[in-house]
């Protein structure tokens, strides 16, 4: 399969734009283009969400909610194998870890992103996630947004120095659209991609992300990805324990990162793509069979768990028993799921599947937060609300693993709609981020 060899490089000069559309002023021309990129990318985010959901329903519709589903030993494996076949024989290009490749292009000032990335990630991630891949759709849609922006910029004759700006707008609009989180998308471009912005380009990024996020939000019926039916309120007296939760999230983030890295390294040693697909698909299938909550992105599982629906962690598996499961049982399942989530994500993304790495950290944080909250209650006789702990730890774990605290804070509150939880989310994210940084520095000495 060919590699992504670009045709040109961009002059990474963030000066006031001199290019323009027709008689429009230069800055307004850039804003119009950013708005168009946001609109198209937001629509693509809605399309990706929809087809993944339809395929997942088609695949799992016959599963039993109260018993063991042996088909789970085959379905995720089939998704990985089909994705590899699509890349090799359909696209004739390896597009796994597409966002990492585009990020590398941006850092090398390369602005000619191959056209395959405009449609390939959507098609490939549909197979990966629809068949049970344990990852997210944010990486593929960010790749699509960046590629669409690159192609549109070339079509209208955008000069090289402005191509980097519009590519960043496209990637940010993809994140904003898939999470319905405009500010989170902006923080992704600035914090994760590390793009420098002037006032004009920052306005363009804001326009692209707001339009991308709102387009996806509107097309999905103005619904949130993690809709909560039971209100979540924060008690300021919990602040000290939220700091403890942040430290625990930081320690867990290192564990998650190392487990995912170890799994990815192991799979990379397998030279044959088919052997790698079979091994990674086999690992993924076994984990999903044992813990069906690992199937797909897991947004509904997160929402149900935060709302106190304990059944959500035992359905479709041998963990399911008659009657309401105990908090202790759910704690054990959540702890086990948190322990293997990094492996499941790496098996999805490093064995031929096409998906993202951000949503899994949110899911892992939700599981870890419920487990840690229950553990603190048990050890110290506390009454910490486990739904609060799960929601807050989503941001703490993402901040620790991705090392992007600002993006993590805003994505969590925007996905849930609970801006009133910003204070504990900020505390947990910052403490987790600092914990990972301190422990990493110590390990390097």
CSV table of C-alpha atoms in Angstrom, one decimal:
chain,number,residue,atom,x,y,z
A,1,UNK,CA,0.0,0.0,0.0
A,2,UNK,CA,1.4,3.4,-0.9
A,3,UNK,CA,2.6,5.8,1.8
A,4,UNK,CA,1.3,9.3,2.3
A,5,UNK,CA,3.9,11.3,0.3
A,6,UNK,CA,2.8,14.9,-0.1
A,7,UNK,CA,3.4,17.0,-3.1
A,8,UNK,CA,4.1,20.3,-1.5
A,9,UNK,CA,4.8,22.0,1.8
A,10,UNK,CA,3.3,25.1,3.4
A,11,UNK,CA,5.1,28.2,4.5
A,12,UNK,CA,4.1,28.2,8.2
A,13,UNK,CA,3.7,32.0,8.3
A,14,UNK,CA,0.7,33.2,10.2
A,15,UNK,CA,0.5,36.6,8.7
A,16,UNK,CA,-2.6,38.7,7.9
A,17,UNK,CA,-4.2,36.9,5.0
A,18,UNK,CA,-3.9,38.6,1.5
A,19,UNK,CA,-5.9,36.0,-0.4
A,20,UNK,CA,-9.6,36.7,-1.0
A,21,UNK,CA,-12.8,35.4,-2.5
A,22,UNK,CA,-14.0,37.7,-5.2
A,23,UNK,CA,-14.5,41.2,-3.8
A,24,UNK,CA,-14.6,40.1,-0.2
A,25,UNK,CA,-11.9,41.4,2.2
A,26,UNK,CA,-9.1,38.9,2.8
A,27,UNK,CA,-10.1,38.2,6.4
A,28,UNK,CA,-13.7,37.8,5.6
A,29,UNK,CA,-12.8,35.4,2.8
A,30,UNK,CA,-11.0,33.2,5.2
A,31,UNK,CA,-14.0,33.3,7.6
A,32,UNK,CA,-16.4,32.3,4.8
A,33,UNK,CA,-14.1,29.3,3.9
A,34,UNK,CA,-13.9,28.3,7.5
A,35,UNK,CA,-17.7,28.4,7.8
A,36,UNK,CA,-18.0,26.2,4.8
A,37,UNK,CA,-15.4,23.7,6.2
A,38,UNK,CA,-17.3,23.6,9.5
A,39,UNK,CA,-20.7,23.1,7.8
A,40,UNK,CA,-19.4,20.2,5.6
A,41,UNK,CA,-17.4,18.6,8.4
A,42,UNK,CA,-20.4,18.8,10.8
A,43,UNK,CA,-22.6,17.1,8.3
A,44,UNK,CA,-20.0,14.4,7.9
A,45,UNK,CA,-19.8,13.9,11.6
A,46,UNK,CA,-23.6,13.4,11.7
A,47,UNK,CA,-23.3,10.9,8.8
A,48,UNK,CA,-20.6,8.9,10.5
A,49,UNK,CA,-22.6,8.8,13.8
A,50,UNK,CA,-25.7,7.7,11.9
A,51,UNK,CA,-24.2,4.9,9.9
A,52,UNK,CA,-22.2,3.5,12.8
A,53,UNK,CA,-25.4,3.4,14.9
A,54,UNK,CA,-27.4,1.7,12.1
A,55,UNK,CA,-24.8,-0.9,11.5
A,56,UNK,CA,-24.4,-1.6,15.3
A,57,UNK,CA,-28.2,-2.0,15.6
A,58,UNK,CA,-28.2,-4.4,12.6
A,59,UNK,CA,-25.4,-6.5,14.1
A,60,UNK,CA,-26.6,-6.7,17.7
A,61,UNK,CA,-30.3,-6.7,17.2
A,62,UNK,CA,-30.6,-10.4,17.7
A,63,UNK,CA,-28.4,-10.5,20.8
A,64,UNK,CA,-29.9,-11.6,24.2
A,65,UNK,CA,-29.8,-9.0,26.9
A,66,UNK,CA,-30.0,-11.5,29.7
A,67,UNK,CA,-27.5,-14.2,28.6
A,68,UNK,CA,-24.2,-15.0,27.1
A,69,UNK,CA,-23.8,-14.0,23.4
A,70,UNK,CA,-21.3,-16.3,21.8
A,71,UNK,CA,-21.4,-14.2,18.5
A,72,UNK,CA,-19.3,-11.6,20.3
A,73,UNK,CA,-16.4,-13.9,19.9
A,74,UNK,CA,-16.7,-13.4,16.1
A,75,UNK,CA,-18.3,-10.0,15.4
A,76,UNK,CA,-15.4,-7.7,16.4
A,77,UNK,CA,-12.8,-9.9,14.7
A,78,UNK,CA,-14.9,-9.7,11.5
A,79,UNK,CA,-14.9,-5.9,11.8
A,80,UNK,CA,-11.1,-5.7,12.0
A,81,UNK,CA,-10.6,-8.2,9.1
A,82,UNK,CA,-13.1,-6.3,6.9
A,83,UNK,CA,-11.5,-3.0,7.7
A,84,UNK,CA,-8.1,-4.4,6.7
A,85,UNK,CA,-9.5,-5.7,3.4
A,86,UNK,CA,-11.1,-2.4,2.6
A,87,UNK,CA,-7.8,-0.6,3.1
A,88,UNK,CA,-5.8,-3.0,1.1
A,89,UNK,CA,-8.1,-3.7,-1.8
A,90,UNK,CA,-10.4,-0.7,-1.8
A,91,UNK,CA,-8.3,2.3,-0.9
A,92,UNK,CA,-5.0,0.6,-1.5
A,93,UNK,CA,-3.7,2.8,1.3
A,94,UNK,CA,-3.1,2.2,5.1
A,95,UNK,CA,-5.2,4.8,6.9
A,96,UNK,CA,-5.1,3.5,10.4
A,97,UNK,CA,-3.8,6.1,12.9
A,98,UNK,CA,-4.9,8.6,10.3
A,99,UNK,CA,-5.0,11.6,12.7
A,100,UNK,CA,-1.4,10.9,13.8
A,101,UNK,CA,-0.3,10.9,10.2
A,102,UNK,CA,-2.1,14.2,9.5
A,103,UNK,CA,-0.7,15.7,12.7
A,104,UNK,CA,2.8,14.7,11.5
A,105,UNK,CA,2.1,16.4,8.1
A,106,UNK,CA,1.0,19.6,9.9
A,107,UNK,CA,4.2,19.6,12.0
A,108,UNK,CA,6.2,19.1,8.8
A,109,UNK,CA,4.3,22.0,7.2
A,110,UNK,CA,2.7,19.7,4.6
A,111,UNK,CA,-0.6,20.8,3.3
A,112,UNK,CA,-1.5,18.4,0.5
A,113,UNK,CA,-3.5,15.8,2.4
A,114,UNK,CA,-4.4,12.8,0.1
A,115,UNK,CA,-8.0,12.8,-1.1
A,116,UNK,CA,-8.5,9.3,0.3
A,117,UNK,CA,-8.7,10.8,3.8
A,118,UNK,CA,-11.9,12.7,2.8
A,119,UNK,CA,-14.0,9.5,2.6
A,120,UNK,CA,-11.8,6.6,3.7
A,121,UNK,CA,-11.8,7.2,7.5
A,122,UNK,CA,-15.7,7.4,7.4
A,123,UNK,CA,-16.1,4.1,5.6
A,124,UNK,CA,-13.3,2.2,7.5
A,125,UNK,CA,-14.4,3.4,10.9
A,126,UNK,CA,-18.0,2.4,10.2
A,127,UNK,CA,-16.8,-1.2,9.8
A,128,UNK,CA,-14.5,-1.0,12.8
A,129,UNK,CA,-16.9,0.5,15.3
A,130,UNK,CA,-20.1,-0.9,13.9
A,131,UNK,CA,-18.8,-4.4,14.4
A,132,UNK,CA,-17.8,-3.7,18.0
A,133,UNK,CA,-14.4,-2.0,17.9
A,134,UNK,CA,-13.7,-0.5,21.3
A,135,UNK,CA,-12.6,3.0,20.3
A,136,UNK,CA,-14.1,6.3,19.1
A,137,UNK,CA,-15.1,8.0,15.9
A,138,UNK,CA,-13.2,11.3,16.6
A,139,UNK,CA,-9.9,10.4,15.0
A,140,UNK,CA,-11.5,9.5,11.6
A,141,UNK,CA,-13.8,12.5,11.5
A,142,UNK,CA,-10.9,14.9,12.4
A,143,UNK,CA,-8.9,13.3,9.6
A,144,UNK,CA,-11.8,13.8,7.2
A,145,UNK,CA,-12.2,17.4,8.3
A,146,UNK,CA,-8.6,18.2,7.8
A,147,UNK,CA,-8.5,16.4,4.4
A,148,UNK,CA,-11.7,18.2,3.2
A,149,UNK,CA,-10.2,21.5,4.2
A,150,UNK,CA,-7.0,20.7,2.3
A,151,UNK,CA,-8.9,19.7,-0.8
A,152,UNK,CA,-11.2,22.8,-0.6
A,153,UNK,CA,-8.3,25.1,0.0
A,154,UNK,CA,-6.5,23.7,-3.1
A,155,UNK,CA,-9.7,24.0,-5.2
A,156,UNK,CA,-10.2,27.7,-4.4
A,157,UNK,CA,-6.5,28.5,-4.8
A,158,UNK,CA,-5.7,29.1,-1.1
A,159,UNK,CA,-2.0,30.2,-0.8
A,160,UNK,CA,0.3,27.8,1.1
A,161,UNK,CA,0.6,30.1,4.2
A,162,UNK,CA,-3.2,29.9,4.8
A,163,UNK,CA,-3.6,26.2,4.1
A,164,UNK,CA,-2.3,25.3,7.5
A,165,UNK,CA,-4.9,27.5,9.1
A,166,UNK,CA,-7.8,26.0,7.2
A,167,UNK,CA,-6.5,22.4,7.9
A,168,UNK,CA,-6.5,23.1,11.6
A,169,UNK,CA,-10.0,24.5,11.2
A,170,UNK,CA,-11.1,21.3,9.5
A,171,UNK,CA,-9.6,19.0,12.2
A,172,UNK,CA,-11.1,21.1,15.0
A,173,UNK,CA,-14.5,21.2,13.3
A,174,UNK,CA,-14.4,17.4,13.1
A,175,UNK,CA,-13.8,17.1,16.9
A,176,UNK,CA,-16.4,19.7,17.6
A,177,UNK,CA,-18.9,17.8,15.4
A,178,UNK,CA,-18.4,14.3,16.7
A,179,UNK,CA,-18.5,15.4,20.3
A,180,UNK,CA,-20.9,18.3,19.8
A,181,UNK,CA,-18.4,20.3,21.6
A,182,UNK,CA,-17.3,23.5,19.8
A,183,UNK,CA,-14.9,24.7,22.5
A,184,UNK,CA,-13.5,21.2,22.8
A,185,UNK,CA,-12.8,21.2,19.1
A,186,UNK,CA,-11.0,24.5,19.4
A,187,UNK,CA,-8.9,23.3,22.3
A,188,UNK,CA,-8.0,20.2,20.3
A,189,UNK,CA,-6.5,22.3,17.5
A,190,UNK,CA,-4.6,24.5,19.8
A,191,UNK,CA,-3.6,22.1,22.6
A,192,UNK,CA,-3.2,18.7,20.8
A,193,UNK,CA,-2.2,19.8,17.3
A,194,UNK,CA,-0.2,22.6,18.8
A,195,UNK,CA,-1.0,25.1,16.0
A,196,UNK,CA,0.0,28.7,16.5
A,197,UNK,CA,-2.8,31.2,15.8
A,198,UNK,CA,-3.1,34.9,15.1
A,199,UNK,CA,-6.3,36.8,15.9
A,200,UNK,CA,-7.7,36.3,12.3
A,201,UNK,CA,-6.9,32.6,12.3
A,202,UNK,CA,-8.3,32.2,15.8
A,203,UNK,CA,-11.6,33.7,14.7
A,204,UNK,CA,-11.6,31.4,11.7
A,205,UNK,CA,-11.1,28.4,14.0
A,206,UNK,CA,-13.9,29.6,16.2
A,207,UNK,CA,-16.3,29.9,13.3
A,208,UNK,CA,-15.4,26.4,11.9
A,209,UNK,CA,-15.8,24.7,15.3
A,210,UNK,CA,-19.0,26.4,16.3
A,211,UNK,CA,-20.7,25.7,12.9
A,212,UNK,CA,-19.3,22.2,12.9
A,213,UNK,CA,-20.5,21.4,16.4
A,214,UNK,CA,-23.9,23.1,15.9
A,215,UNK,CA,-24.5,21.4,12.6
A,216,UNK,CA,-24.0,18.0,14.1
A,217,UNK,CA,-26.0,18.9,17.1
A,218,UNK,CA,-28.9,20.1,15.0
A,219,UNK,CA,-28.9,17.2,12.6
A,220,UNK,CA,-29.0,14.7,15.5
A,221,UNK,CA,-32.2,16.4,16.8
A,222,UNK,CA,-30.4,18.6,19.4
A,223,UNK,CA,-29.5,15.6,21.6
A,224,UNK,CA,-26.4,15.2,23.7
A,225,UNK,CA,-24.0,12.2,23.3
A,226,UNK,CA,-24.2,11.5,27.0
A,227,UNK,CA,-27.7,12.5,28.0
A,228,UNK,CA,-28.3,12.4,31.7
A,229,UNK,CA,-31.9,12.0,33.1
A,230,UNK,CA,-30.9,12.5,36.7
A,231,UNK,CA,-29.5,15.9,37.6
A,232,UNK,CA,-25.8,16.0,38.7
A,233,UNK,CA,-25.0,18.5,41.4
A,234,UNK,CA,-21.6,19.1,43.1
A,235,UNK,CA,-21.2,19.5,46.8
A,236,UNK,CA,-18.3,21.9,47.5
A,237,UNK,CA,-17.5,19.9,50.6
A,238,UNK,CA,-16.3,17.1,48.2
A,239,UNK,CA,-13.5,19.3,46.9
A,240,UNK,CA,-10.8,17.6,49.0
A,241,UNK,CA,-11.8,14.1,47.8
A,242,UNK,CA,-11.9,15.4,44.2
A,243,UNK,CA,-8.2,16.1,44.5
A,244,UNK,CA,-7.7,12.5,45.7
A,245,UNK,CA,-9.8,11.3,42.7
A,246,UNK,CA,-7.6,13.4,40.4
A,247,UNK,CA,-4.4,11.8,41.8
A,248,UNK,CA,-6.0,8.3,41.3
A,249,UNK,CA,-7.0,9.3,37.7
A,250,UNK,CA,-3.4,10.4,37.0
A,251,UNK,CA,-2.0,7.1,38.3
A,252,UNK,CA,-4.6,5.2,36.3
A,253,UNK,CA,-3.7,7.3,33.2
A,254,UNK,CA,-0.2,6.0,33.3
A,255,UNK,CA,-1.4,2.4,33.7
A,256,UNK,CA,-3.8,2.9,30.7
A,257,UNK,CA,-1.1,4.4,28.5
A,258,UNK,CA,1.4,1.7,29.3
A,259,UNK,CA,-1.1,-1.1,28.7
A,260,UNK,CA,-2.1,0.4,25.4
A,261,UNK,CA,1.5,1.0,24.4
A,262,UNK,CA,2.5,-2.5,25.3
A,263,UNK,CA,-0.3,-4.0,23.2
A,264,UNK,CA,0.4,-1.8,20.3
A,265,UNK,CA,4.1,-2.6,20.3
A,266,UNK,CA,3.3,-6.4,20.5
A,267,UNK,CA,1.0,-6.1,17.5
A,268,UNK,CA,3.5,-4.1,15.5
A,269,UNK,CA,6.0,-6.9,15.7
A,270,UNK,CA,3.6,-9.0,13.6
A,271,UNK,CA,4.8,-8.4,10.0
A,272,UNK,CA,1.8,-9.9,8.1
A,273,UNK,CA,-1.2,-7.5,8.2
A,274,UNK,CA,-3.6,-10.5,8.1
A,275,UNK,CA,-1.9,-12.2,11.1
A,276,UNK,CA,-1.9,-8.9,12.9
A,277,UNK,CA,-5.6,-8.4,12.1
A,278,UNK,CA,-6.4,-11.9,13.4
A,279,UNK,CA,-4.5,-11.5,16.6
A,280,UNK,CA,-5.8,-8.1,17.4
A,281,UNK,CA,-9.3,-9.0,16.4
A,282,UNK,CA,-9.1,-12.2,18.6
A,283,UNK,CA,-7.9,-10.1,21.6
A,284,UNK,CA,-10.7,-7.6,21.0
A,285,UNK,CA,-13.4,-10.3,20.6
A,286,UNK,CA,-12.4,-12.1,23.8
A,287,UNK,CA,-12.5,-8.8,25.8
A,288,UNK,CA,-15.8,-7.7,24.3
A,289,UNK,CA,-17.3,-11.2,25.0
A,290,UNK,CA,-16.3,-11.0,28.6
A,291,UNK,CA,-17.3,-7.3,29.0
A,292,UNK,CA,-20.0,-6.4,26.3
A,293,UNK,CA,-19.9,-2.8,27.6
A,294,UNK,CA,-16.6,-2.5,25.6
A,295,UNK,CA,-18.6,-2.8,22.4
A,296,UNK,CA,-18.3,0.4,20.3
A,297,UNK,CA,-17.9,3.9,21.7
A,298,UNK,CA,-19.9,3.2,24.9
A,299,UNK,CA,-21.7,6.6,25.2
A,300,UNK,CA,-25.0,5.0,26.3
A,301,UNK,CA,-23.2,2.9,28.9
A,302,UNK,CA,-21.5,6.0,30.3
A,303,UNK,CA,-24.8,7.9,30.5
A,304,UNK,CA,-26.6,4.9,32.1
A,305,UNK,CA,-23.9,4.4,34.7
A,306,UNK,CA,-23.8,8.0,35.7
A,307,UNK,CA,-27.5,8.0,36.0
A,308,UNK,CA,-27.3,5.0,38.4
A,309,UNK,CA,-28.5,2.2,36.1
A,310,UNK,CA,-26.4,-0.6,37.3
A,311,UNK,CA,-27.8,-3.1,34.8
A,312,UNK,CA,-25.9,-1.4,32.0
A,313,UNK,CA,-22.6,-3.0,33.2
A,314,UNK,CA,-24.0,-6.6,33.3
A,315,UNK,CA,-26.3,-6.8,30.3
A,316,UNK,CA,-25.5,-9.2,27.4
A,317,UNK,CA,-23.0,-11.1,29.5
A,318,UNK,CA,-22.6,-13.9,32.0
A,319,UNK,CA,-22.4,-11.2,34.7
A,320,UNK,CA,-26.1,-10.7,34.3
A,321,UNK,CA,-28.2,-12.0,37.2
A,322,UNK,CA,-31.9,-11.8,38.1
A,323,UNK,CA,-32.7,-8.6,40.0
A,324,UNK,CA,-30.7,-5.4,40.4
A,325,UNK,CA,-26.9,-6.1,40.6
A,326,UNK,CA,-25.2,-4.9,43.8
A,327,UNK,CA,-23.0,-1.8,43.8
A,328,UNK,CA,-20.1,-4.1,44.8
A,329,UNK,CA,-20.6,-6.3,41.7
A,330,UNK,CA,-20.8,-3.3,39.4
A,331,UNK,CA,-17.7,-1.9,41.0
A,332,UNK,CA,-15.8,-5.1,40.3
A,333,UNK,CA,-17.0,-5.1,36.6
A,334,UNK,CA,-16.1,-1.4,36.3
A,335,UNK,CA,-12.7,-2.0,37.7
A,336,UNK,CA,-12.1,-4.9,35.4
A,337,UNK,CA,-13.3,-3.0,32.3
A,338,UNK,CA,-11.0,0.0,33.3
A,339,UNK,CA,-8.1,-2.4,33.6
A,340,UNK,CA,-8.5,-3.8,30.0
A,341,UNK,CA,-9.9,-0.8,28.2
A,342,UNK,CA,-6.4,0.3,27.1
A,343,UNK,CA,-5.7,-3.1,25.6
A,344,UNK,CA,-9.1,-3.2,23.8
A,345,UNK,CA,-8.5,0.3,22.4
A,346,UNK,CA,-5.0,-0.6,21.2
A,347,UNK,CA,-6.2,-3.9,19.7
A,348,UNK,CA,-8.8,-1.9,17.8
A,349,UNK,CA,-6.5,0.8,16.5
A,350,UNK,CA,-3.1,-1.0,16.0
A,351,UNK,CA,-4.3,-4.2,14.3
A,352,UNK,CA,-5.8,-2.8,11.2
A,353,UNK,CA,-8.9,-1.1,12.6
A,354,UNK,CA,-9.6,2.6,12.0
A,355,UNK,CA,-10.9,4.6,15.0
A,356,UNK,CA,-10.0,7.2,17.5
A,357,UNK,CA,-8.1,7.3,20.8
A,358,UNK,CA,-10.0,10.1,22.7
A,359,UNK,CA,-13.5,8.6,23.3
A,360,UNK,CA,-11.9,5.5,24.9
A,361,UNK,CA,-10.2,7.6,27.5
A,362,UNK,CA,-13.6,9.1,28.5
A,363,UNK,CA,-15.1,5.6,28.8
A,364,UNK,CA,-12.1,4.4,30.8
A,365,UNK,CA,-12.4,7.4,33.1
A,366,UNK,CA,-16.1,6.8,33.6
A,367,UNK,CA,-15.4,3.2,34.7
A,368,UNK,CA,-12.4,4.2,36.8
A,369,UNK,CA,-14.3,7.0,38.5
A,370,UNK,CA,-17.2,4.7,39.5
A,371,UNK,CA,-14.7,2.2,40.8
A,372,UNK,CA,-12.5,4.7,42.7
A,373,UNK,CA,-15.6,6.5,44.2
A,374,UNK,CA,-16.9,3.2,45.5
A,375,UNK,CA,-13.5,2.2,46.8
A,376,UNK,CA,-13.2,5.5,48.7
A,377,UNK,CA,-16.7,5.1,50.1
A,378,UNK,CA,-15.8,1.6,51.3
A,379,UNK,CA,-12.5,2.4,52.8
A,380,UNK,CA,-13.4,5.6,54.6
A,381,UNK,CA,-17.1,5.3,55.2
A,382,UNK,CA,-17.9,8.1,52.8
A,383,UNK,CA,-21.0,8.8,50.8
A,384,UNK,CA,-19.5,10.2,47.6
A,385,UNK,CA,-22.1,10.2,44.8
A,386,UNK,CA,-20.7,7.6,42.3
A,387,UNK,CA,-22.4,9.3,39.4
A,388,UNK,CA,-20.5,12.5,40.1
A,389,UNK,CA,-17.2,10.5,40.5
A,390,UNK,CA,-17.8,8.8,37.1
A,391,UNK,CA,-18.5,12.0,35.3
A,392,UNK,CA,-15.6,14.0,36.9
A,393,UNK,CA,-13.1,11.2,36.3
A,394,UNK,CA,-14.0,11.2,32.6
A,395,UNK,CA,-12.2,14.5,32.3
A,396,UNK,CA,-9.4,13.6,34.7
A,397,UNK,CA,-8.5,10.4,32.8
A,398,UNK,CA,-8.6,12.1,29.4
A,399,UNK,CA,-6.5,14.9,30.7
A,400,UNK,CA,-4.0,12.5,32.1
A,401,UNK,CA,-3.7,10.2,29.0
A,402,UNK,CA,-4.0,12.7,26.2
A,403,UNK,CA,-2.1,15.4,28.2
A,404,UNK,CA,-4.7,18.0,27.1
A,405,UNK,CA,-6.5,19.3,30.2
A,406,UNK,CA,-8.4,22.2,28.6
A,407,UNK,CA,-9.8,20.0,25.8
A,408,UNK,CA,-10.8,17.4,28.4
A,409,UNK,CA,-12.6,19.9,30.6
A,410,UNK,CA,-14.7,21.4,27.8
A,411,UNK,CA,-15.5,18.1,26.0
A,412,UNK,CA,-16.9,16.5,29.2
A,413,UNK,CA,-19.2,19.4,30.1
A,414,UNK,CA,-20.3,20.0,26.5
A,415,UNK,CA,-21.1,16.3,26.0
A,416,UNK,CA,-23.2,16.1,29.1
A,417,UNK,CA,-24.6,19.6,29.2
A,418,UNK,CA,-23.7,20.0,32.8
A,419,UNK,CA,-21.7,23.2,32.9
A,420,UNK,CA,-22.4,23.4,36.6
A,421,UNK,CA,-19.9,20.6,37.1
A,422,UNK,CA,-17.1,22.6,35.6
A,423,UNK,CA,-15.4,23.4,39.0
A,424,UNK,CA,-14.8,19.7,40.0
A,425,UNK,CA,-14.0,18.8,36.4
A,426,UNK,CA,-11.3,21.5,36.4
A,427,UNK,CA,-9.8,20.3,39.7
A,428,UNK,CA,-9.7,16.7,38.7
A,429,UNK,CA,-8.3,17.4,35.2
A,430,UNK,CA,-5.5,19.7,36.5
A,431,UNK,CA,-4.5,17.3,39.4
A,432,UNK,CA,-4.5,14.3,37.0
A,433,UNK,CA,-2.5,16.2,34.4
A,434,UNK,CA,0.0,17.3,37.1
A,435,UNK,CA,0.2,13.8,38.6
A,436,UNK,CA,1.1,12.3,35.3
A,437,UNK,CA,3.7,15.0,34.6
A,438,UNK,CA,5.3,14.6,38.0
A,439,UNK,CA,5.5,10.8,37.8
A,440,UNK,CA,6.8,10.9,34.3
A,441,UNK,CA,9.5,13.4,35.2
A,442,UNK,CA,10.6,11.2,38.1
A,443,UNK,CA,10.7,8.1,36.0
A,444,UNK,CA,13.0,9.8,33.5
A,445,UNK,CA,15.5,10.6,36.2
